[in-house]
Structure formats: C-alpha cells, structure tokens
XYZ file of N, CA and C in Angstrom:
648
model
N 59.501 125.572 40.095
C 59.368 126.029 38.718
C 58.046 125.567 38.130
N 57.325 126.492 37.529
C 56.047 126.169 36.906
C 56.268 125.687 35.480
N 55.580 124.621 35.134
C 55.682 124.069 33.787
C 54.339 124.157 33.083
N 54.378 124.391 31.787
C 53.217 124.139 30.953
C 53.247 122.642 30.675
N 52.341 121.909 31.301
C 52.398 120.440 31.243
C 52.334 119.920 29.814
N 51.486 120.519 28.991
C 51.367 120.060 27.601
C 52.674 120.255 26.842
N 53.294 121.414 27.036
C 54.574 121.687 26.368
C 55.660 120.764 26.882
N 55.668 120.532 28.196
C 56.683 119.661 28.797
C 56.571 118.236 28.267
N 55.338 117.723 28.157
C 55.148 116.360 27.651
C 55.437 116.271 26.162
N 55.046 117.305 25.412
C 55.308 117.317 23.973
C 56.808 117.364 23.702
N 57.519 118.188 24.466
C 58.973 118.259 24.323
C 59.597 116.906 24.606
N 59.190 116.274 25.701
C 59.710 114.953 26.057
C 59.409 113.933 24.966
N 58.188 113.983 24.441
C 57.786 113.051 23.379
C 58.679 113.200 22.150
N 58.932 114.429 21.738
C 59.758 114.673 20.557
C 61.202 114.224 20.784
N 61.742 114.521 21.965
C 63.120 114.127 22.264
C 63.274 112.614 22.283
N 62.260 111.919 22.775
C 62.286 110.459 22.769
C 62.149 109.906 21.343
N 61.260 110.499 20.564
C 61.006 110.015 19.202
C 62.253 110.046 18.337
N 63.021 111.145 18.437
C 64.205 111.273 17.580
C 65.462 110.743 18.273
N 65.262 110.146 19.449
C 66.349 109.557 20.230
C 67.404 110.579 20.656
N 66.973 111.833 20.820
C 67.850 112.832 21.438
C 68.061 112.449 22.901
N 67.012 111.865 23.500
C 67.122 111.278 24.833
C 66.957 109.771 24.697
N 67.955 109.050 25.187
C 67.902 107.596 25.151
C 67.821 107.063 26.575
N 66.882 106.166 26.792
C 66.725 105.517 28.095
C 67.161 104.064 27.959
N 68.123 103.683 28.781
C 68.639 102.318 28.711
C 68.946 101.811 30.121
N 67.903 101.496 30.910
C 68.113 101.056 32.291
C 68.921 99.759 32.400
N 68.785 98.882 31.398
C 69.461 97.582 31.472
C 70.935 97.659 31.054
N 71.270 98.572 30.168
C 72.654 98.731 29.708
C 73.051 100.204 29.878
N 73.439 100.585 31.087
C 73.682 101.993 31.401
C 74.819 102.612 30.586
N 74.707 103.922 30.411
C 75.770 104.705 29.795
C 76.765 105.103 30.880
N 77.987 105.481 30.470
C 78.959 106.046 31.397
C 79.230 107.482 30.975
N 78.928 108.413 31.863
C 79.160 109.823 31.581
C 80.642 110.159 31.719
N 81.044 111.323 31.216
C 82.432 111.773 31.314
C 82.868 111.882 32.775
N 81.915 112.160 33.652
C 82.212 112.268 35.086
C 82.517 110.922 35.723
N 82.212 109.837 34.988
C 82.369 108.496 35.544
C 81.074 107.928 36.098
N 80.046 108.754 36.189
C 78.740 108.275 36.657
C 78.175 107.243 35.690
N 77.583 106.198 36.263
C 76.769 105.273 35.476
C 75.363 105.859 35.385
N 74.791 105.805 34.206
C 73.495 106.449 34.024
C 72.597 105.653 33.083
N 71.305 105.514 33.429
C 70.356 104.835 32.546
C 69.783 105.781 31.487
N 70.294 107.027 31.438
C 69.773 108.010 30.485
C 70.930 108.777 29.853
N 70.758 109.082 28.578
C 71.739 109.924 27.896
C 70.988 110.935 27.046
N 71.361 112.194 27.168
C 70.657 113.273 26.470
C 71.619 114.019 25.550
N 71.292 114.083 24.272
C 72.087 114.832 23.289
C 71.134 115.671 22.444
N 70.875 116.887 22.911
C 69.896 117.733 22.236
C 70.392 118.312 20.914
N 71.661 118.126 20.593
C 72.149 118.569 19.282
C 71.421 117.840 18.149
N 70.967 116.638 18.429
C 70.266 115.842 17.417
C 69.014 116.555 16.928
N 68.415 117.394 17.773
C 67.183 118.101 17.384
C 67.395 118.974 16.152
N 68.619 119.422 15.933
C 68.905 120.315 14.804
C 68.720 119.618 13.459
N 68.789 118.304 13.454
C 68.645 117.543 12.207
C 67.194 117.294 11.822
N 66.265 117.718 12.665
C 64.841 117.490 12.423
C 64.110 118.839 12.427
N 63.874 119.423 11.244
C 63.266 120.761 11.159
C 61.992 120.946 11.984
N 61.029 119.997 11.961
C 59.820 120.215 12.771
C 60.129 120.307 14.270
N 61.100 119.518 14.719
C 61.456 119.521 16.147
C 62.174 120.812 16.514
N 63.154 121.200 15.705
C 63.897 122.416 16.035
C 63.002 123.652 15.945
N 62.030 123.642 15.020
C 61.094 124.757 14.925
C 60.200 124.835 16.163
N 59.751 123.673 16.629
C 58.941 123.625 17.850
C 59.735 124.189 19.024
N 60.967 123.735 19.191
C 61.801 124.200 20.297
C 62.069 125.700 20.190
N 62.396 126.160 18.991
C 62.665 127.582 18.760
C 61.466 128.433 19.180
N 60.286 128.035 18.725
C 59.085 128.828 19.002
C 58.720 128.798 20.481
N 58.830 127.624 21.104
C 58.457 127.506 22.517
C 59.441 128.243 23.420
N 60.728 128.167 23.093
C 61.721 128.880 23.903
C 61.535 130.387 23.746
N 61.341 130.843 22.504
C 61.131 132.275 22.261
C 59.905 132.781 23.035
N 58.859 131.966 23.053
C 57.641 132.328 23.786
C 57.932 132.440 25.288
N 58.707 131.482 25.805
C 59.063 131.503 27.228
C 59.919 132.714 27.576
N 60.855 133.042 26.694
C 61.716 134.203 26.931
C 60.865 135.444 27.151
N 59.910 135.683 26.259
C 59.083 136.892 26.353
C 58.124 136.838 27.538
N 57.578 135.650 27.809
C 56.655 135.515 28.941
C 57.354 135.766 30.273
N 58.566 135.240 30.400
C 59.277 135.318 31.679
C 60.057 136.616 31.857
N 60.636 137.113 30.768
C 61.602 138.199 30.906
C 61.355 139.396 29.999
N 60.311 139.338 29.163
C 60.133 140.397 28.186
C 61.129 140.220 27.045
N 61.048 141.066 26.050
C 61.961 140.957 24.910
C 63.334 141.485 25.315
N 64.368 140.636 25.282
C 65.700 141.080 25.709
C 66.407 141.886 24.620
N 67.501 142.524 25.014
C 68.344 143.204 24.029
C 69.189 142.211 23.257
N 69.570 141.127 23.938
C 70.485 140.132 23.358
C 70.106 138.742 23.865
N 70.255 137.749 23.003
C 70.184 136.332 23.396
C 71.616 135.803 23.431
N 71.955 135.077 24.501
C 73.284 134.472 24.624
C 73.157 132.955 24.682
N 73.904 132.259 23.838
C 73.931 130.798 23.863
C 75.169 130.309 24.582
N 75.034 129.212 25.304
C 76.179 128.617 25.999
C 76.862 127.640 25.045
N 78.153 127.867 24.800
C 78.906 127.004 23.892
C 79.155 125.632 24.522
N 79.170 124.568 23.678
C 78.830 124.640 22.266
C 77.396 124.189 21.996
N 76.836 123.469 22.958
C 75.557 122.807 22.731
C 74.390 123.719 22.428
N 74.426 124.959 22.939
C 73.269 125.842 22.780
C 73.514 126.970 21.779
N 74.614 126.899 21.038
C 74.864 127.960 20.060
C 73.779 127.962 18.988
N 73.529 126.808 18.395
C 72.585 126.750 17.268
C 71.160 127.097 17.695
N 70.683 126.505 18.785
C 69.311 126.793 19.214
C 69.204 128.245 19.677
N 70.280 128.782 20.245
C 70.282 130.177 20.647
C 70.146 131.115 19.465
N 70.842 130.799 18.371
C 70.729 131.606 17.148
C 69.294 131.561 16.618
N 68.695 130.381 16.629
C 67.321 130.242 16.137
C 66.348 131.081 16.972
N 66.553 131.068 18.280
C 65.675 131.845 19.168
C 65.878 133.344 18.939
N 67.140 133.758 18.804
C 67.432 135.172 18.549
C 66.800 135.625 17.241
N 66.855 134.749 16.238
C 66.254 135.057 14.941
C 64.731 135.186 15.074
N 64.136 134.290 15.846
C 62.687 134.322 16.066
C 62.264 135.623 16.749
N 63.089 136.097 17.677
C 62.768 137.314 18.430
C 63.244 138.585 17.723
N 64.117 138.398 16.730
C 64.637 139.555 16.012
C 65.614 140.382 16.824
N 66.453 139.699 17.628
C 67.424 140.407 18.464
C 68.834 139.869 18.196
N 69.867 140.607 18.596
C 71.248 140.150 18.405
C 71.545 138.870 19.199
N 72.625 138.206 18.788
C 73.039 136.956 19.426
C 74.526 136.995 19.748
N 74.881 136.440 20.900
C 76.282 136.190 21.252
C 76.365 134.771 21.817
N 77.574 134.239 21.874
C 77.728 132.977 22.596
C 78.903 133.065 23.550
N 78.849 132.216 24.576
C 79.823 132.285 25.661
C 80.606 130.979 25.722
N 81.923 131.107 25.627
C 82.816 129.940 25.726
C 82.988 129.526 27.193
N 83.429 128.285 27.428
C 83.705 127.874 28.814
C 84.800 128.712 29.465
N 85.752 129.184 28.641
C 86.837 130.029 29.143
C 87.340 130.891 27.992
N 88.083 131.952 28.289
C 88.592 132.800 27.217
C 89.520 132.027 26.275
N 89.528 132.427 25.007
C 90.460 131.829 24.049
C 91.894 132.107 24.494
N 92.795 131.217 24.109
C 94.201 131.373 24.490
C 94.955 132.283 23.530
N 94.323 132.626 22.393
C 95.021 133.405 21.379
C 94.117 134.526 20.864
N 94.610 135.289 19.911
C 93.814 136.351 19.309
C 93.373 137.383 20.346
N 92.094 137.716 20.322
C 91.567 138.714 21.258
C 91.217 138.116 22.613
N 91.390 136.804 22.740
C 91.170 136.092 24.008
C 89.752 136.294 24.542
N 88.805 136.278 23.625
C 87.400 136.469 24.004
C 86.827 135.247 24.705
N 85.989 135.490 25.679
C 85.128 134.430 26.208
C 83.722 134.595 25.648
N 83.315 135.846 25.461
C 82.029 136.140 24.825
C 82.285 136.511 23.377
N 81.670 135.771 22.459
C 81.844 136.025 21.033
C 80.621 136.755 20.487
N 80.855 137.909 19.897
C 79.772 138.743 19.402
C 79.783 140.075 20.127
N 78.896 140.964 19.733
C 78.876 142.315 20.296
C 77.832 142.433 21.401
N 78.294 142.857 22.565
C 77.384 143.094 23.683
C 77.837 144.345 24.408
N 76.876 145.136 24.865
C 77.193 146.403 25.512
C 76.824 146.358 26.991
N 77.541 147.143 27.760
C 77.275 147.249 29.193
C 75.835 147.671 29.437
N 75.161 146.955 30.369
C 73.797 147.310 30.751
C 72.702 146.683 29.906
N 73.073 145.959 28.826
C 72.037 145.344 27.997
C 71.388 144.161 28.722
N 70.082 143.997 28.496
C 69.341 142.873 29.069
C 69.582 141.626 28.231
N 69.996 140.555 28.894
C 70.360 139.317 28.205
C 69.596 138.141 28.801
N 69.081 137.272 27.941
C 68.553 135.982 28.372
C 69.467 134.904 27.815
N 69.873 133.991 28.680
C 70.807 132.927 28.295
C 70.030 131.683 27.888
N 70.455 131.066 26.784
C 69.829 129.833 26.296
C 70.790 128.669 26.502
N 70.273 127.571 27.047
C 71.068 126.365 27.278
C 70.297 125.169 26.743
N 71.011 124.135 26.346
C 70.311 122.956 25.824
C 69.986 121.955 26.920
N 70.868 121.839 27.921
C 70.721 120.793 28.935
C 71.309 121.268 30.257
N 70.570 120.997 31.348
C 71.060 121.336 32.683
C 71.294 120.049 33.467
N 72.539 119.855 33.909
C 72.817 118.740 34.819
C 73.100 119.345 36.200
N 74.367 119.652 36.510
C 74.647 120.324 37.784
C 74.476 121.835 37.673
N 74.527 122.348 36.448
C 74.366 123.789 36.226
C 75.660 124.576 36.275
N 76.774 123.938 36.604
C 78.029 124.683 36.793
C 78.505 125.364 35.512
N 78.517 124.643 34.398
C 78.994 125.241 33.142
C 78.046 126.342 32.674
N 76.750 126.138 32.886
C 75.755 127.142 32.505
C 75.943 128.431 33.308
N 76.162 128.274 34.593
C 76.332 129.434 35.465
C 77.681 130.109 35.242
N 78.652 129.356 34.742
C 79.929 129.942 34.364
C 79.740 130.951 33.236
N 78.833 130.637 32.308
C 78.517 131.565 31.220
C 77.831 132.821 31.756
N 76.938 132.634 32.721
C 76.273 133.780 33.349
C 77.297 134.692 34.024
N 78.250 134.085 34.698
C 79.294 134.853 35.380
C 80.069 135.712 34.389
N 80.419 135.129 33.234
C 81.168 135.871 32.215
C 80.357 137.055 31.695
N 79.068 136.848 31.507
C 78.194 137.930 31.028
C 78.077 139.042 32.063
N 77.976 138.664 33.315
C 77.882 139.677 34.379
C 79.187 140.458 34.505
N 80.300 139.774 34.302
C 81.592 140.456 34.351
C 81.738 141.445 33.197
N 80.982 141.193 32.101
C 80.956 142.129 30.973
C 79.893 143.209 31.193
N 79.313 143.229 32.398
C 78.325 144.236 32.826
C 76.994 144.111 32.078
N 76.693 142.894 31.639
C 75.368 142.629 31.069
C 74.388 142.389 32.208
N 73.116 142.679 31.950
C 72.056 142.441 32.924
C 71.379 141.119 32.558
N 71.787 140.043 33.232
C 71.262 138.712 32.910
C 69.890 138.547 33.554
N 68.866 138.444 32.719
C 67.490 138.348 33.208
C 67.132 136.942 33.671
N 67.758 135.925 33.072
C 67.460 134.541 33.425
C 67.977 133.596 32.363
N 67.702 132.324 32.567
C 68.141 131.296 31.632
C 66.961 130.406 31.253
N 66.905 130.048 29.963
C 65.899 129.114 29.460
C 66.634 127.919 28.856
N 66.238 126.712 29.246
C 66.884 125.502 28.723
C 65.834 124.545 28.168
N 66.285 123.648 27.303
C 65.374 122.648 26.737
C 64.984 121.619 27.788
N 65.986 121.123 28.532
C 65.734 119.984 29.425
C 66.630 120.062 30.654
N 66.105 119.615 31.788
C 66.880 119.536 33.018
C 66.679 118.174 33.681
N 67.758 117.630 34.220
C 67.640 116.396 34.997
C 66.986 116.664 36.354
N 66.975 117.913 36.774
C 66.321 118.263 38.040
C 67.102 117.847 39.267
N 68.429 117.771 39.167
C 69.237 117.416 40.319
C 69.140 118.511 41.391
N 69.136 118.084 42.648
C 69.085 119.044 43.754
C 70.267 120.006 43.720
N 71.438 119.484 43.302
C 72.631 120.330 43.274
C 72.461 121.478 42.278
N 71.755 121.222 41.170
C 71.508 122.280 40.192
C 70.575 123.343 40.777
N 69.536 122.884 41.453
C 68.604 123.819 42.093
C 69.342 124.727 43.065
N 70.233 124.134 43.859
C 71.005 124.911 44.827
C 71.958 125.876 44.140
N 72.613 125.403 43.071
C 73.570 126.261 42.367
C 72.891 127.487 41.764
N 71.733 127.293 41.138
C 71.019 128.427 40.548
C 70.480 129.362 41.638
N 70.023 128.767 42.731
C 69.525 129.585 43.840
C 70.641 130.434 44.436
N 71.802 129.814 44.662
C 72.932 130.532 45.253
C 73.416 131.667 44.358
N 73.349 131.456 43.045
C 73.801 132.486 42.101
C 72.686 133.458 41.719
N 71.505 133.241 42.289
C 70.352 134.136 42.049
C 70.030 134.268 40.563
N 69.995 133.113 39.887
C 69.650 133.070 38.460
C 68.352 132.292 38.298
N 67.374 132.888 37.640
C 66.092 132.218 37.406
C 66.225 131.265 36.217
N 65.950 129.990 36.452
C 66.013 128.970 35.401
C 64.614 128.493 35.044
N 64.337 128.436 33.747
C 63.086 127.874 33.252
C 63.435 126.867 32.166
N 62.793 125.705 32.181
C 63.061 124.704 31.146
C 61.757 124.275 30.476
N 61.888 123.845 29.218
C 60.702 123.362 28.506
C 60.188 122.073 29.122
N 61.118 121.197 29.511
C 60.727 119.910 30.089
C 61.769 119.495 31.108
N 61.453 118.430 31.860
C 62.404 117.950 32.857
C 62.257 116.435 33.023
N 63.007 115.906 33.976
C 63.097 114.455 34.148
C 61.753 113.824 34.494
N 60.982 114.471 35.379
C 59.693 113.915 35.778
C 58.739 113.801 34.584
N 58.676 114.848 33.783
C 57.796 114.821 32.619
C 58.280 113.809 31.580
N 59.602 113.659 31.489
C 60.164 112.672 30.570
C 59.721 111.260 30.951
N 59.851 110.919 32.241
C 59.472 109.580 32.697
C 57.978 109.334 32.509
N 57.179 110.360 32.803
C 55.742 110.239 32.633
C 55.383 109.961 31.171
N 56.016 110.704 30.273
C 55.755 110.510 28.843
C 56.268 109.158 28.365
N 57.437 108.753 28.852
C 58.024 107.475 28.454
C 57.145 106.303 28.887
N 56.556 106.415 30.072
C 55.677 105.358 30.560
C 54.361 105.354 29.784
N 53.795 106.541 29.543
C 52.526 106.655 28.809
C 52.643 106.078 27.395
N 53.802 106.298 26.780
C 54.000 105.841 25.398
C 54.574 104.431 25.325
N 54.676 103.784 26.520
C 55.195 102.411 26.606
C 56.642 102.299 26.118
N 57.358 103.398 26.242
C 58.786 103.414 25.914
C 59.574 102.664 26.987
N 59.039 102.695 28.229
C 59.635 101.967 29.352
C 58.528 101.220 30.094
N 58.939 100.219 30.881
C 58.005 99.463 31.710
C 57.955 100.075 33.112
N 57.034 99.611 33.916
C 56.938 100.081 35.289
C 58.193 99.776 36.084
N 58.784 98.608 35.836
C 60.016 98.233 36.536
C 61.168 99.159 36.129
N 61.248 99.464 34.841
C 62.293 100.369 34.361
C 62.084 101.777 34.911
N 60.819 102.167 35.077
C 60.518 103.462 35.676
C 61.113 103.566 37.074
N 60.961 102.509 37.872
C 61.500 102.523 39.233
C 63.024 102.641 39.214
N 63.665 101.961 38.258
C 65.123 102.053 38.120
C 65.544 103.476 37.799
N 64.824 104.101 36.874
C 65.127 105.471 36.473
C 64.880 106.457 37.613
N 63.864 106.206 38.421
C 63.584 107.064 39.577
C 64.673 106.905 40.636
N 65.132 105.663 40.855
C 66.188 105.407 41.833
C 67.471 106.140 41.450
N 67.797 106.115 40.153
C 69.016 106.774 39.680
C 68.994 108.263 40.013
N 67.866 108.909 39.818
C 67.774 110.351 40.023
C 68.034 110.732 41.476
N 67.738 109.827 42.409
C 67.910 110.129 43.833
C 69.386 110.283 44.193
N 70.241 109.377 43.652
C 71.677 109.424 43.964
C 72.474 109.005 42.739
N 72.533 109.857 41.717
C 73.163 109.466 40.451
C 74.642 109.130 40.566
N 75.370 109.781 41.471
C 76.804 109.520 41.580
C 77.109 108.159 42.192
N 76.123 107.591 42.882
C 76.335 106.305 43.560
C 75.659 105.140 42.850
N 74.779 105.459 41.898
C 73.952 104.425 41.262
C 74.792 103.451 40.437
N 74.614 102.156 40.681
C 75.216 101.094 39.868
C 76.749 101.087 39.894
N 77.330 101.715 40.902
C 78.794 101.796 40.933
C 79.448 100.439 41.205
N 78.706 99.525 41.805
C 79.262 98.198 42.072
C 79.454 97.379 40.813
N 78.847 97.842 39.707
C 78.937 97.082 38.452
C 80.104 97.523 37.593
N 80.973 98.385 38.115
C 82.118 98.855 37.320
C 83.042 97.705 36.980
C-alpha cells in the first residue's frame, strides 16, 4: 500500500496529540480478545476536536476520489465509522448508508441502514483496521445487496499480516491514512516514546496474541 508520508505522519501526530491513540508499553491495555497490548486506539475521540475531524474528513474524501473516483454512495461500518462516514459523504455530496455487524432482530431486520440500489458504486469507510474481519463483514453485506464495492478507506491500521491476508482473500482494496509504522516513527520523532519503548512496541506487532501473556 502506498502512503502519502506527510499525511500519514500528520494523521499520527494528531491522533497522538488528542490521545485517540495511547501508547503505554509499561502498563499494557487488555483488549476484548484478551490480548495484552501496549497500544489502544479510539478514533471516536477525533469527533470532539473540529480541526482534527475536518482534517480527517478532507483527507479521506480526497483519497476516495483519487483511488476510486466519486462513488454513488459512501458506507460507514457501524458503529465506529458512522460519524466520519457521514462527514465524508457530506464532503463529497453523495448519499450515505451504514452497515451493522448483523441484521436487526426486529422491525425490518435491516443490516444496511439507508437507501442503496443494486449496481451502485460504494466506497466503505472504516475508523480502524485490526484483523479486518468486522470490516469485511460489512463489505459482504453490501455485496449481497448487489452493490459494487470499489474499496475501503480507513483512518488507521495496525498492519497485522492477518488483515493483509483477509483483504487479499476477499479481493478488497484497502487504503488507510496512517498505519502502525508511521505512528511509531512520529511518536519517536516527537519524543512521545523512547528508543527502548519503540523496541517493545515493535516486538508486540510481530506476535500480538502472544505478547506479555506470561504477565496475566
């Protein structure tokens, strides 16, 4: 994946500044999966900072058009990417829908909320890519609705090998504003982390499911 290095570093800088991404090598977080992690990413926080959300909106909209042309519809992955997806759709002047993890149990039992027609070109917006499974689940729902999914744009990716394989297997083009490598580079440049902490963060990325498990 090709990155605009300036955009990738600027995105990382902003996420670190507002603590949307927190790095804590000495006191790891525990993810819902049970993984111990020296990093935690919550891009919903960006919505509380107008300059940051405007930057993300404009950069994602620019990427959408550069990579895929102007789509018929923007789709956000629920729930994390609903708000940023709406902002991008507004910037591009196109309709918006969002995709639930699964169909509702009641009412019309929709998985896709909003109006979408068979054959329309759709670009999917996501806030964060870890393994990619939930993101690709949204793509599957859109394809089952006979939408033409052009690709996915996300704010940030951990860059796990499993995610790369999942997107490759599903033949979905993923583009992100920034990723783990650019985050670490920016964190080190801004003295947010030390060289020793950098090595810890690099080690975690190699085998996140096994990292620090002896400290449970």
